Amino acid sequence: MKRSEFTIRLRAGLEGNVPASEVARQLEYYNEMILDLMEEGNTEEEAVAKVGDPNEIVFEAVDNYSAGAAAMPMPQQGEGRRWLVIMLLIIGSPIWGSFLIAALGILFAAEVVLWCIPFTGLVTSGGFGIGGLWALFASFPAFIHAPFMGVTELGIGLLCIGIGLLGGWITYKISAWFLRAHLALMSWVASQFRRGKAAFN
Amino acid sequence: MRKYLVVKVATVLIAAGVIISALGFAMSGFDTDNYRQYNSRWYYMN
């Protein structure tokens, strides 16, 4: 068998079974082997015969390549891109991290402003309620000390408890509005992240 | 109506508180000086 025929049969067997780079590598390798054998004094037919049957070489090459490919984990589609994004995120963290902290600060400030009014209402009504109860109990010793003082303190205590109850009721009612505003804010923040993820994908 | 029970109770307490306080103030002779327990301020040394 001539070298050209060997090359044609080897190429025909390898093509389609291994990548083009592997085909080129195998052809170059066996061509050089044949030329070396010819330089050593063999004829072209003898050199080709010593290299071996092209079909067997093809089977062996395909088997070796398949085993190597199976042993080596192939990177999944998009995995390289994912690592690139992770690296860019790490490198760019001083920039986007500052913006993230600022955004979280603004979000926290918005929440504080949002809950400031219900919190103030709760504390005020709680103060009136506790103060009223205290005045209610303190009115008895005050009555013993001076009756007019006890009566006045009893009235003040009842007034404070009433204001506390009314304030607590108003706070409870308006808290529903602030809860809705809070949920709307959180929903808006979550939608920003979802929109960003969709754009990324 | 249980819906506004708290409001009604609070209103009654406020009204009762105002009336009773006014009664107590009337018992004092409408004089705020009667409520003073110490003649000197707490920050006076003597």
mmCIF file of C-alpha atoms in Angstrom:
data_model
loop_
_atom_site.group_PDB
_atom_site.id
_atom_site.type_symbol
_atom_site.label_atom_id
_atom_site.label_comp_id
_atom_site.label_asym_id
_atom_site.label_seq_id
_atom_site.Cartn_x
_atom_site.Cartn_y
_atom_site.Cartn_z
ATOM 1 C CA MET A 1 0.000 0.000 0.000
ATOM 2 C CA LYS A 2 1.288 3.416 -0.940
ATOM 3 C CA ARG A 3 1.558 6.247 1.565
ATOM 4 C CA SER A 4 -1.076 8.299 -0.314
ATOM 5 C CA GLU A 5 -3.584 5.408 -0.167
ATOM 6 C CA PHE A 6 -2.824 4.901 3.534
ATOM 7 C CA THR A 7 -3.413 8.599 4.130
ATOM 8 C CA ILE A 8 -6.705 8.591 2.209
ATOM 9 C CA ARG A 9 -8.030 5.544 4.092
ATOM 10 C CA LEU A 10 -6.911 6.932 7.426
ATOM 11 C CA ARG A 11 -8.523 10.333 6.743
ATOM 12 C CA ALA A 12 -11.757 8.717 5.543
ATOM 13 C CA GLY A 13 -11.954 6.580 8.674
ATOM 14 C CA LEU A 14 -11.182 9.383 11.105
ATOM 15 C CA GLU A 15 -13.311 12.152 9.617
ATOM 16 C CA GLY A 16 -16.681 12.333 11.252
ATOM 17 C CA ASN A 17 -15.560 10.223 14.224
ATOM 18 C CA VAL A 18 -13.042 12.598 15.798
ATOM 19 C CA PRO A 19 -12.659 16.371 15.567
ATOM 20 C CA ALA A 20 -10.792 17.878 12.613
ATOM 21 C CA SER A 21 -7.852 18.826 14.826
ATOM 22 C CA GLU A 22 -7.488 15.204 15.906
ATOM 23 C CA VAL A 23 -7.664 14.037 12.242
ATOM 24 C CA ALA A 24 -4.858 16.419 11.305
ATOM 25 C CA ARG A 25 -2.795 15.356 14.309
ATOM 26 C CA GLN A 26 -3.162 11.635 13.483
ATOM 27 C CA LEU A 27 -2.331 12.133 9.777
ATOM 28 C CA GLU A 28 0.773 14.137 10.614
ATOM 29 C CA TYR A 29 1.890 11.615 13.199
ATOM 30 C CA TYR A 30 1.591 8.571 10.871
ATOM 31 C CA ASN A 31 3.046 10.443 7.891
ATOM 32 C CA GLU A 32 6.129 11.278 9.906
ATOM 33 C CA MET A 33 6.332 7.672 11.111
ATOM 34 C CA ILE A 34 6.230 6.384 7.524
ATOM 35 C CA LEU A 35 8.861 8.894 6.420
ATOM 36 C CA ASP A 36 11.115 7.919 9.335
ATOM 37 C CA LEU A 37 10.782 4.239 8.403
ATOM 38 C CA MET A 38 11.589 5.088 4.770
ATOM 39 C CA GLU A 39 14.651 7.046 5.918
ATOM 40 C CA GLU A 40 15.769 3.973 7.796
ATOM 41 C CA GLY A 41 15.906 2.091 4.483
ATOM 42 C CA ASN A 42 12.427 0.625 4.169
ATOM 43 C CA THR A 43 10.508 0.915 0.951
ATOM 44 C CA GLU A 44 7.234 2.890 0.924
ATOM 45 C CA GLU A 45 5.119 -0.308 0.980
ATOM 46 C CA GLU A 46 7.247 -1.803 3.790
ATOM 47 C CA ALA A 47 7.011 1.374 5.834
ATOM 48 C CA VAL A 48 3.235 1.544 5.434
ATOM 49 C CA ALA A 49 2.939 -2.155 6.301
ATOM 50 C CA LYS A 50 4.990 -1.631 9.489
ATOM 51 C CA VAL A 51 2.783 1.256 10.607
ATOM 52 C CA GLY A 52 -0.227 -1.039 10.514
ATOM 53 C CA ASP A 53 -3.694 -1.408 9.062
ATOM 54 C CA PRO A 54 -5.390 1.987 8.652
ATOM 55 C CA ASN A 55 -8.714 0.543 9.813
ATOM 56 C CA GLU A 56 -7.207 -0.665 13.087
ATOM 57 C CA ILE A 57 -5.496 2.691 13.573
ATOM 58 C CA VAL A 58 -8.853 4.403 13.057
ATOM 59 C CA PHE A 59 -10.621 2.149 15.595
ATOM 60 C CA GLU A 60 -7.845 2.647 18.116
ATOM 61 C CA ALA A 61 -7.807 6.427 17.599
ATOM 62 C CA VAL A 62 -11.577 6.715 17.932
ATOM 63 C CA ASP A 63 -11.583 4.532 21.065
ATOM 64 C CA ASN A 64 -8.759 6.512 22.652
ATOM 65 C CA TYR A 65 -10.395 9.807 21.828
ATOM 66 C CA SER A 66 -13.781 8.685 23.166
ATOM 67 C CA ALA A 67 -12.218 7.412 26.408
ATOM 68 C CA GLY A 68 -10.310 10.674 26.842
ATOM 69 C CA ALA A 69 -13.360 12.760 26.108
ATOM 70 C CA ALA A 70 -15.421 10.759 28.624
ATOM 71 C CA ALA A 71 -12.764 11.136 31.314
ATOM 72 C CA MET A 72 -12.486 14.877 30.760
ATOM 73 C CA PRO A 73 -15.610 16.759 31.866
ATOM 74 C CA MET A 74 -16.834 18.911 29.022
ATOM 75 C CA PRO A 75 -17.657 22.452 30.063
ATOM 76 C CA GLN A 76 -21.388 22.986 29.919
ATOM 77 C CA GLN A 77 -22.964 25.576 27.723
ATOM 78 C CA GLY A 78 -22.669 28.963 29.392
ATOM 79 C CA GLU A 79 -20.428 27.793 32.220
ATOM 80 C CA GLY A 80 -17.512 29.858 30.948
ATOM 81 C CA ARG A 81 -19.773 32.857 30.700
ATOM 82 C CA ARG A 82 -20.971 32.255 34.240
ATOM 83 C CA TRP A 83 -17.403 32.241 35.567
ATOM 84 C CA LEU A 84 -16.648 35.361 33.564
ATOM 85 C CA VAL A 85 -19.629 37.095 35.154
ATOM 86 C CA ILE A 86 -18.548 35.935 38.636
ATOM 87 C CA MET A 87 -15.016 37.248 38.052
ATOM 88 C CA LEU A 88 -16.353 40.561 36.769
ATOM 89 C CA LEU A 89 -18.644 40.806 39.797
ATOM 90 C CA ILE A 90 -15.714 40.234 42.160
ATOM 91 C CA ILE A 91 -13.485 42.713 40.353
ATOM 92 C CA GLY A 92 -16.238 45.330 40.120
ATOM 93 C CA SER A 93 -17.434 44.851 43.709
ATOM 94 C CA PRO A 94 -15.904 48.151 44.969
ATOM 95 C CA ILE A 95 -18.131 49.987 42.482
ATOM 96 C CA TRP A 96 -21.391 48.049 42.575
ATOM 97 C CA GLY A 97 -20.938 47.287 46.283
ATOM 98 C CA SER A 98 -20.962 51.003 47.080
ATOM 99 C CA PHE A 99 -24.100 51.485 45.013
ATOM 100 C CA LEU A 100 -25.697 48.479 46.694
ATOM 101 C CA ILE A 101 -24.927 49.835 50.180
ATOM 102 C CA ALA A 102 -26.298 53.249 49.146
ATOM 103 C CA ALA A 103 -29.452 51.634 47.735
ATOM 104 C CA LEU A 104 -29.936 49.578 50.897
ATOM 105 C CA GLY A 105 -29.459 52.751 52.962
ATOM 106 C CA ILE A 106 -32.093 54.578 50.931
ATOM 107 C CA LEU A 107 -34.436 51.601 51.273
ATOM 108 C CA PHE A 108 -33.862 51.521 55.031
ATOM 109 C CA ALA A 109 -34.471 55.286 55.261
ATOM 110 C CA ALA A 110 -37.697 54.900 53.271
ATOM 111 C CA GLU A 111 -38.831 52.150 55.652
ATOM 112 C CA VAL A 112 -37.961 54.294 58.680
ATOM 113 C CA VAL A 113 -39.915 57.243 57.276
ATOM 114 C CA LEU A 114 -42.777 54.921 56.399
ATOM 115 C CA TRP A 115 -43.067 53.375 59.858
ATOM 116 C CA CYS A 116 -42.235 56.579 61.733
ATOM 117 C CA ILE A 117 -45.864 57.744 61.930
ATOM 118 C CA PRO A 118 -47.363 54.434 63.171
ATOM 119 C CA PHE A 119 -44.472 54.043 65.610
ATOM 120 C CA THR A 120 -45.015 57.554 66.958
ATOM 121 C CA GLY A 121 -48.722 56.825 67.303
ATOM 122 C CA LEU A 122 -48.022 53.573 69.128
ATOM 123 C CA VAL A 123 -45.565 55.158 71.555
ATOM 124 C CA THR A 124 -47.826 58.153 72.211
ATOM 125 C CA SER A 125 -50.939 56.076 72.809
ATOM 126 C CA GLY A 126 -48.925 53.637 74.923
ATOM 127 C CA GLY A 127 -47.598 56.518 76.997
ATOM 128 C CA PHE A 128 -51.082 57.909 77.519
ATOM 129 C CA GLY A 129 -52.401 54.457 78.433
ATOM 130 C CA ILE A 130 -49.651 53.654 80.943
ATOM 131 C CA GLY A 131 -49.751 57.176 82.388
ATOM 132 C CA GLY A 132 -53.535 56.981 82.718
ATOM 133 C CA LEU A 133 -53.398 53.657 84.537
ATOM 134 C CA TRP A 134 -50.758 55.025 86.863
ATOM 135 C CA ALA A 135 -52.864 58.103 87.579
ATOM 136 C CA LEU A 136 -55.888 55.860 88.175
ATOM 137 C CA PHE A 137 -54.078 53.858 90.878
ATOM 138 C CA ALA A 138 -52.381 56.953 92.304
ATOM 139 C CA SER A 139 -55.730 58.728 92.677
ATOM 140 C CA PHE A 140 -56.621 56.629 95.761
ATOM 141 C CA PRO A 141 -53.709 57.744 97.961
ATOM 142 C CA ALA A 142 -54.176 61.259 96.547
ATOM 143 C CA PHE A 143 -57.854 61.142 97.615
ATOM 144 C CA ILE A 144 -56.778 60.243 101.140
ATOM 145 C CA HIS A 145 -54.302 63.118 101.124
ATOM 146 C CA ALA A 146 -56.776 65.646 99.701
ATOM 147 C CA PRO A 147 -60.156 64.581 98.193
ATOM 148 C CA PHE A 148 -60.186 67.213 95.426
ATOM 149 C CA MET A 149 -56.724 66.080 94.371
ATOM 150 C CA GLY A 150 -57.800 62.435 94.172
ATOM 151 C CA VAL A 151 -60.906 63.308 92.132
ATOM 152 C CA THR A 152 -58.872 65.414 89.725
ATOM 153 C CA GLU A 153 -56.270 62.677 89.346
ATOM 154 C CA LEU A 154 -58.975 60.076 88.752
ATOM 155 C CA GLY A 155 -60.433 62.272 85.998
ATOM 156 C CA ILE A 156 -57.021 62.877 84.457
ATOM 157 C CA GLY A 157 -56.331 59.114 84.582
ATOM 158 C CA LEU A 158 -59.597 58.277 82.798
ATOM 159 C CA LEU A 159 -58.913 61.023 80.234
ATOM 160 C CA CYS A 160 -55.439 59.662 79.531
ATOM 161 C CA ILE A 161 -56.699 56.079 79.192
ATOM 162 C CA GLY A 162 -59.373 57.291 76.772
ATOM 163 C CA ILE A 163 -56.839 59.223 74.683
ATOM 164 C CA GLY A 164 -54.512 56.203 74.721
ATOM 165 C CA LEU A 165 -57.290 53.867 73.553
ATOM 166 C CA LEU A 166 -58.379 56.267 70.803
ATOM 167 C CA GLY A 167 -54.779 56.819 69.704
ATOM 168 C CA GLY A 168 -54.132 53.079 69.667
ATOM 169 C CA TRP A 169 -57.239 52.479 67.558
ATOM 170 C CA ILE A 170 -56.248 55.202 65.067
ATOM 171 C CA THR A 171 -52.700 53.821 64.921
ATOM 172 C CA TYR A 172 -54.027 50.319 64.293
ATOM 173 C CA LYS A 173 -56.266 51.559 61.487
ATOM 174 C CA ILE A 174 -53.605 53.628 59.710
ATOM 175 C CA SER A 175 -51.045 50.819 60.127
ATOM 176 C CA ALA A 176 -52.957 48.912 57.426
ATOM 177 C CA TRP A 177 -52.189 51.735 54.972
ATOM 178 C CA PHE A 178 -48.516 51.749 55.929
ATOM 179 C CA LEU A 179 -48.390 47.955 55.648
ATOM 180 C CA ARG A 180 -49.804 48.222 52.129
ATOM 181 C CA ALA A 181 -47.214 50.907 51.307
ATOM 182 C CA HIS A 182 -44.469 48.665 52.729
ATOM 183 C CA LEU A 183 -45.634 45.682 50.652
ATOM 184 C CA ALA A 184 -45.818 47.862 47.532
ATOM 185 C CA LEU A 185 -42.258 49.074 48.170
ATOM 186 C CA MET A 186 -40.949 45.528 48.681
ATOM 187 C CA SER A 187 -42.794 44.351 45.587
ATOM 188 C CA TRP A 188 -41.217 47.158 43.576
ATOM 189 C CA VAL A 189 -37.732 46.237 44.866
ATOM 190 C CA ALA A 190 -38.312 42.552 44.032
ATOM 191 C CA SER A 191 -39.552 43.483 40.552
ATOM 192 C CA GLN A 192 -36.314 45.419 39.953
ATOM 193 C CA PHE A 193 -34.296 42.281 40.710
ATOM 194 C CA ARG A 194 -36.556 40.088 38.564
ATOM 195 C CA ARG A 195 -36.285 42.524 35.663
ATOM 196 C CA GLY A 196 -32.487 42.582 36.009
ATOM 197 C CA LYS A 197 -32.313 38.782 36.033
ATOM 198 C CA ALA A 198 -34.516 38.532 32.946
ATOM 199 C CA ALA A 199 -32.284 41.008 31.119
ATOM 200 C CA PHE A 200 -29.208 39.030 32.190
ATOM 201 C CA ASN A 201 -30.641 35.774 30.878
ATOM 202 C CA MET B 1 -71.841 47.947 66.933
ATOM 203 C CA ARG B 2 -68.691 46.049 67.997
ATOM 204 C CA LYS B 3 -66.800 47.640 65.126
ATOM 205 C CA TYR B 4 -66.452 50.972 66.916
ATOM 206 C CA LEU B 5 -66.598 49.618 70.477
ATOM 207 C CA VAL B 6 -63.079 50.820 71.255
ATOM 208 C CA VAL B 7 -63.898 54.289 69.929
ATOM 209 C CA LYS B 8 -67.082 54.437 72.004
ATOM 210 C CA VAL B 9 -65.315 53.267 75.172
ATOM 211 C CA ALA B 10 -62.491 55.764 74.551
ATOM 212 C CA THR B 11 -64.976 58.577 73.993
ATOM 213 C CA VAL B 12 -66.862 57.696 77.177
ATOM 214 C CA LEU B 13 -63.576 57.566 79.145
ATOM 215 C CA ILE B 14 -62.467 60.930 77.737
ATOM 216 C CA ALA B 15 -65.834 62.526 78.529
ATOM 217 C CA ALA B 16 -65.919 61.005 82.016
ATOM 218 C CA GLY B 17 -62.301 62.086 82.566
ATOM 219 C CA VAL B 18 -63.049 65.674 81.572
ATOM 220 C CA ILE B 19 -66.153 65.802 83.793
ATOM 221 C CA ILE B 20 -64.475 64.213 86.822
ATOM 222 C CA SER B 21 -61.377 66.403 86.405
ATOM 223 C CA ALA B 22 -63.593 69.467 86.224
ATOM 224 C CA LEU B 23 -65.396 68.272 89.341
ATOM 225 C CA GLY B 24 -62.078 67.847 91.155
ATOM 226 C CA PHE B 25 -60.932 71.269 90.031
ATOM 227 C CA ALA B 26 -64.228 72.693 91.278
ATOM 228 C CA MET B 27 -63.682 70.950 94.630
ATOM 229 C CA SER B 28 -60.310 72.698 94.851
ATOM 230 C CA GLY B 29 -62.104 76.034 94.572
ATOM 231 C CA PHE B 30 -60.782 76.581 91.037
ATOM 232 C CA ASP B 31 -57.412 77.392 92.532
ATOM 233 C CA THR B 32 -54.344 75.709 91.073
ATOM 234 C CA ASP B 33 -52.298 76.766 94.100
ATOM 235 C CA ASN B 34 -54.129 74.142 96.134
ATOM 236 C CA TYR B 35 -52.484 71.424 94.059
ATOM 237 C CA ARG B 36 -49.020 72.654 95.027
ATOM 238 C CA GLN B 37 -47.535 70.259 97.549
ATOM 239 C CA TYR B 38 -44.302 72.148 98.226
ATOM 240 C CA ASN B 39 -44.066 75.876 98.464
ATOM 241 C CA SER B 40 -40.484 75.969 97.307
ATOM 242 C CA ARG B 41 -39.156 74.720 93.991
ATOM 243 C CA TRP B 42 -37.151 71.541 94.054
ATOM 244 C CA TYR B 43 -34.068 73.364 92.802
ATOM 245 C CA TYR B 44 -34.015 75.786 95.726
ATOM 246 C CA MET B 45 -31.236 74.910 98.142
ATOM 247 C CA ASN B 46 -33.124 75.973 101.228
#
